[in-house]
Amino acid sequence: MKTVAFKTLGCKLNYSETMAIQRDFEQEGYNITDFDNEADIYVVNTCSVTQSANSTCRRTVRRALRRNPEAFVAVIGCYAQLEPEEIAEIDGVDAVLGAKNKFKLLELFDDFEKRSEPIVYNSDVNEAVDFHNAFSADDRTRAFLKVQDGCSYNCSFCTIPMARGESRSPEVNTVVENAKLLVEEGFKEVVVTGVNAGDFGRGTDENFFMLLQELDTVDGLERIRFSSVEPNLMHEEIIHFTAESDKIQPHFHMPLQSGSDKMLGLMRRRYQSDLYRQRVELIKKLMPDAAIGVDVITGHPGETDELFQESYDFVNSLPVSYLHVFTYSERPNTHALNIEPQVQDSVRKERTHKMRRLSKKKRFNFDTSFTDEVRPVLFEGANKNGAMLGWTDNYVRVGIPYNPQYENRILPVRLGARAKEGYLIGELTAEAKQEQKVIAELVG
């Protein structure tokens, strides 16, 4: 059987979809190998978020062909939907599949032989109406479960609606069954993910809150997190339910993009800064130890020095834990291209650096505020230079001396000083050490 290698560019949702396609190949008997190894088939799942998508795609294709010049190369995903002809011009590409067809590789090709001319399967993004279940694994402890795809918003800077189509999702019971399968495979934690996960159930009588309520009842599922949820969709009932749940972790990620109301208007966001502050204040009132992550864009057209400072001051005033900072990047056919003034690249980068310095400060202050506290940590299996890492319930990175018997276990850990690698040095409580010792003796 032929050997297949996969490369994912972009978000966790892309990773989950790549894994779904990989499992399809495995079920058909194909051998899976690492992308840096020689393979007969290379599949590149692309991203469209930044302007560098083209050059990143080209470099990735060249990497594959250096391993095997005769390999069949398929480029799929968001960038393939937006710029199919551009990708088809990359030397060595054999197939380009957009949003509707990216899950149909095995259906559309049977021999995967090198072609003299690439074949392009691309259709109007509005034809991408099916939902494809997918999940990806993180070190055998956490699974990222796709529950929603597409986006029906129209933010000024974003190409995702053009790349993935309208918002769509499966029924609640389908997601619950998928979560049960992940529990059977041994996962302790499930991260609910999507392009706009909070929009789950659009056009139906179900919604994201109902989904969380049902996931909370899944036997054996010990931890639930949800990825980025828009502030206007982070309804108070969701926050209250999270505070009451034993499974949903006190960890929120809410995109802000700008702390300036004028910029939020230019960005075509569906809320203003007051609503965002209200959400943060309610979270911290009900869950003082909760982690809150924030997405911010710097250098969007129309962002003057004064408006950037307004955004910076707003974020600085919030009791949030860390930032994901993105430098604005021009994307074809987006409304932002029509907004003036444009911001110089050097100014964009300077603002990004300033926001990222703020993020490091907030992350450090948040993490170290729990020094000497005991919190539950789910440990991963990898050996990181003698350390074993994991995440607390409220998303603090913790490391202890490596011990393989702790893999995929949730254990109480006393948090200590911050290591130079960025995690807190932890120590199992005396009770936990004794319990693990007994378990080891029984197993041994």
XYZ file of N, CA and C in Angstrom, residues 307-410:
312
model
N -6.198 55.614 18.633
C -7.122 54.486 18.751
C -6.398 53.227 19.215
N -5.148 53.049 18.764
C -4.373 51.914 19.277
C -4.156 52.059 20.777
N -3.800 53.260 21.227
C -3.563 53.474 22.652
C -4.837 53.229 23.450
N -5.977 53.628 22.887
C -7.262 53.364 23.544
C -7.480 51.866 23.701
N -7.152 51.115 22.653
C -7.292 49.662 22.710
C -6.340 49.061 23.734
N -5.097 49.522 23.712
C -4.086 49.021 24.654
C -4.514 49.288 26.098
N -4.959 50.500 26.358
C -5.363 50.859 27.720
C -6.558 50.033 28.176
N -7.470 49.763 27.265
C -8.648 48.955 27.618
C -8.214 47.541 28.013
N -7.383 46.926 27.188
C -6.930 45.566 27.493
C -6.139 45.552 28.792
N -5.293 46.541 28.969
C -4.465 46.613 30.180
C -5.320 46.722 31.432
N -6.495 47.340 31.300
C -7.368 47.541 32.468
C -8.160 46.303 32.847
N -8.183 45.312 31.974
C -8.993 44.115 32.213
C -8.213 43.058 32.992
N -8.876 42.310 33.879
C -8.219 41.216 34.601
C -8.159 39.948 33.752
N -7.516 40.049 32.570
C -7.393 38.903 31.670
C -6.023 38.272 31.842
N -5.839 37.074 31.285
C -4.670 36.262 31.610
C -3.607 36.235 30.524
N -3.993 36.342 29.280
C -3.026 36.304 28.181
C -3.700 36.809 26.917
N -2.882 37.163 25.924
C -3.385 37.666 24.649
C -2.854 36.804 23.508
N -3.667 36.646 22.469
C -3.197 36.175 21.167
C -3.222 37.397 20.263
N -2.055 37.880 19.885
C -1.960 39.131 19.130
C -1.657 38.827 17.663
N -2.477 39.360 16.781
C -2.320 39.163 15.347
C -2.045 40.509 14.677
N -1.049 40.534 13.817
C -0.781 41.732 13.025
C -1.695 41.719 11.811
N -2.412 42.806 11.589
C -3.327 42.874 10.447
C -2.597 42.541 9.152
N -3.253 41.742 8.324
C -2.707 41.342 7.028
C -3.782 41.511 5.963
N -3.442 42.201 4.876
C -4.408 42.412 3.803
C -4.844 41.090 3.191
N -6.156 40.929 3.050
C -6.692 39.734 2.410
C -7.602 40.161 1.264
N -7.504 39.480 0.133
C -8.303 39.870 -1.034
C -9.801 39.839 -0.751
N -10.512 40.789 -1.348
C -11.981 40.830 -1.322
C -12.564 41.089 0.067
N -11.764 41.657 0.970
C -12.287 42.003 2.299
C -12.568 43.503 2.369
N -13.513 43.862 3.210
C -13.940 45.255 3.339
C -12.820 46.158 3.848
N -11.914 45.608 4.640
C -10.849 46.421 5.238
C -9.976 47.100 4.190
N -9.902 46.540 2.993
C -9.081 47.129 1.939
C -9.588 48.510 1.527
N -10.858 48.801 1.833
C -11.456 50.079 1.441
C -11.368 51.146 2.531
N -10.758 50.788 3.669
C -10.727 51.703 4.811
C -9.402 52.467 4.842
N -9.469 53.735 5.106
C -8.279 54.582 5.241
C -8.249 55.183 6.649
N -7.064 55.525 7.154
C -5.770 55.314 6.504
C -5.246 53.894 6.714
N -4.447 53.419 5.762
C -3.725 52.170 5.944
C -2.576 52.412 6.924
N -2.206 51.396 7.668
C -1.148 51.518 8.676
C 0.137 50.909 8.132
N 1.234 51.645 8.242
C 2.514 51.154 7.753
C 2.896 49.842 8.435
N 3.580 48.973 7.673
C 3.984 47.678 8.218
C 4.826 47.837 9.481
N 5.741 48.794 9.472
C 6.618 48.977 10.632
C 5.821 49.373 11.872
N 4.765 50.177 11.677
C 3.924 50.588 12.796
C 3.097 49.409 13.295
N 2.582 48.609 12.369
C 1.834 47.407 12.756
C 2.689 46.516 13.658
N 3.934 46.268 13.225
C 4.814 45.378 13.979
C 5.141 45.964 15.350
N 5.363 47.280 15.397
C 5.659 47.932 16.675
C 4.496 47.776 17.643
N 3.261 47.941 17.137
C 2.087 47.795 17.991
C 1.917 46.342 18.445
N 2.209 45.419 17.548
C 2.130 44.000 17.905
C 3.104 43.675 19.032
N 4.335 44.165 18.914
C 5.334 43.911 19.961
C 4.872 44.479 21.297
N 4.258 45.649 21.266
C 3.803 46.268 22.509
C 2.694 45.444 23.147
N 1.755 44.970 22.340
C 0.675 44.134 22.869
C 1.220 42.804 23.389
N 2.208 42.253 22.705
C 2.750 40.965 23.146
C 3.542 41.118 24.432
N 4.174 42.252 24.618
C 4.842 42.501 25.907
C 3.811 42.578 27.027
N 2.668 43.197 26.731
C 1.582 43.250 27.719
C 1.086 41.840 28.026
N 0.984 41.013 26.998
C 0.528 39.635 27.197
C 1.476 38.877 28.123
N 2.780 39.020 27.901
C 3.752 38.325 28.749
C 3.630 38.774 30.205
N 3.412 40.065 30.386
C 3.250 40.603 31.738
C 2.009 40.010 32.404
N 0.891 39.995 31.687
C -0.353 39.471 32.256
C -0.243 37.969 32.512
N 0.392 37.249 31.577
C 0.550 35.801 31.756
C 1.393 35.513 32.994
N 2.486 36.247 33.153
C 3.355 36.042 34.317
C 2.604 36.337 35.606
N 1.905 37.461 35.649
C 1.188 37.845 36.868
C 0.084 36.843 37.196
N -0.604 36.352 36.164
C -1.673 35.379 36.400
C -1.093 34.072 36.929
N -0.094 33.553 36.238
C 0.480 32.263 36.644
C 1.020 32.313 38.068
N 1.815 33.328 38.350
C 2.490 33.375 39.657
C 1.552 33.737 40.798
N 0.350 34.177 40.479
C -0.612 34.476 41.548
C -1.087 33.204 42.250
N -0.793 32.035 41.644
C -1.240 30.768 42.237
C -0.098 30.018 42.923
N 1.042 30.674 43.081
C 2.169 30.051 43.764
C 1.762 29.583 45.159
N 2.116 28.343 45.452
C 1.852 27.683 46.727
C 0.407 27.191 46.862
N -0.401 27.350 45.821
C -1.745 26.776 45.829
C -1.708 25.357 45.262
N -2.718 24.561 45.593
C -2.864 23.215 45.045
C -3.973 23.240 44.001
N -3.641 22.772 42.786
C -4.642 22.734 41.715
C -4.521 21.413 40.976
N -5.624 20.936 40.370
C -5.579 19.676 39.611
C -4.892 19.886 38.261
N -3.998 18.966 37.913
C -3.233 19.060 36.664
C -3.403 17.766 35.872
N -3.728 17.902 34.592
C -3.783 16.758 33.683
C -2.434 16.668 32.977
N -1.695 15.569 33.247
C -0.324 15.459 32.748
C -0.260 14.769 31.389
N 0.627 15.308 30.543
C 0.879 14.757 29.217
C 2.010 13.745 29.298
N 2.210 12.991 28.234
C 3.174 11.901 28.281
C 4.577 12.250 27.851
N 4.774 13.364 27.167
C 6.088 13.667 26.617
C 7.101 14.017 27.695
N 8.350 13.635 27.441
C 9.452 13.970 28.331
C 10.124 15.233 27.794
N 9.950 16.357 28.469
C 10.503 17.642 28.056
C 11.748 17.945 28.887
N 12.878 17.401 28.441
C 14.145 17.629 29.152
C 14.046 17.262 30.620
N 13.448 16.107 30.873
C 13.326 15.617 32.239
C 12.098 16.073 32.969
N 11.279 16.890 32.317
C 10.058 17.385 32.956
C 8.831 16.790 32.284
N 7.771 16.683 33.061
C 6.469 16.236 32.566
C 5.513 17.401 32.745
N 4.875 17.818 31.647
C 4.062 19.023 31.678
C 2.572 18.706 31.645
N 1.799 19.654 32.142
C 0.353 19.526 32.100
C -0.290 20.877 32.329
N -1.623 20.881 32.260
C -2.389 22.112 32.454
C -3.268 21.985 33.688
N -3.306 23.054 34.476
C -4.267 23.105 35.563
C -5.666 23.297 34.987
N -6.652 23.221 35.868
C -8.023 23.462 35.429
C -8.167 24.851 34.816
N -7.448 25.832 35.374
C -7.559 27.207 34.887
C -6.395 27.599 33.976
N -5.862 26.631 33.283
C -4.945 26.844 32.163
C -3.614 27.481 32.555
N -3.029 26.983 33.614
C -1.663 27.337 33.980
C -0.782 26.145 33.637
N 0.306 26.393 32.928
C 1.232 25.327 32.536
C 2.089 24.950 33.739
N 2.183 23.640 34.024
C 2.884 23.143 35.203
C 3.807 22.006 34.801
N 4.976 21.942 35.430
C 5.906 20.850 35.180
C 6.378 20.199 36.464
N 6.527 18.872 36.420
C 7.090 18.115 37.538
C 8.156 17.178 36.956
N 9.015 16.581 37.789
C 9.976 15.609 37.266
C 9.264 14.485 36.513
N 9.831 14.092 35.380
C 9.163 13.127 34.506
C 8.955 11.785 35.202
N 7.726 11.276 35.091
C 7.383 9.953 35.593
C 6.268 9.404 34.712
N 6.549 8.405 33.881
C 5.559 7.935 32.910
C 4.260 7.433 33.521
N 4.273 7.051 34.808
C 3.045 6.527 35.407
C 1.994 7.627 35.613
N 2.419 8.899 35.490
C 1.473 9.996 35.678
C 0.781 10.423 34.385
N 1.186 9.842 33.256
C 0.604 10.245 31.977
C -0.924 10.071 31.963
N -1.615 11.088 31.484
C -3.072 11.085 31.349
C -3.780 10.920 32.688
N -3.140 11.391 33.734
C -3.769 11.393 35.055
C -3.997 12.833 35.505
N -5.069 13.053 36.221
C -5.341 14.354 36.823
C -4.986 14.256 38.294
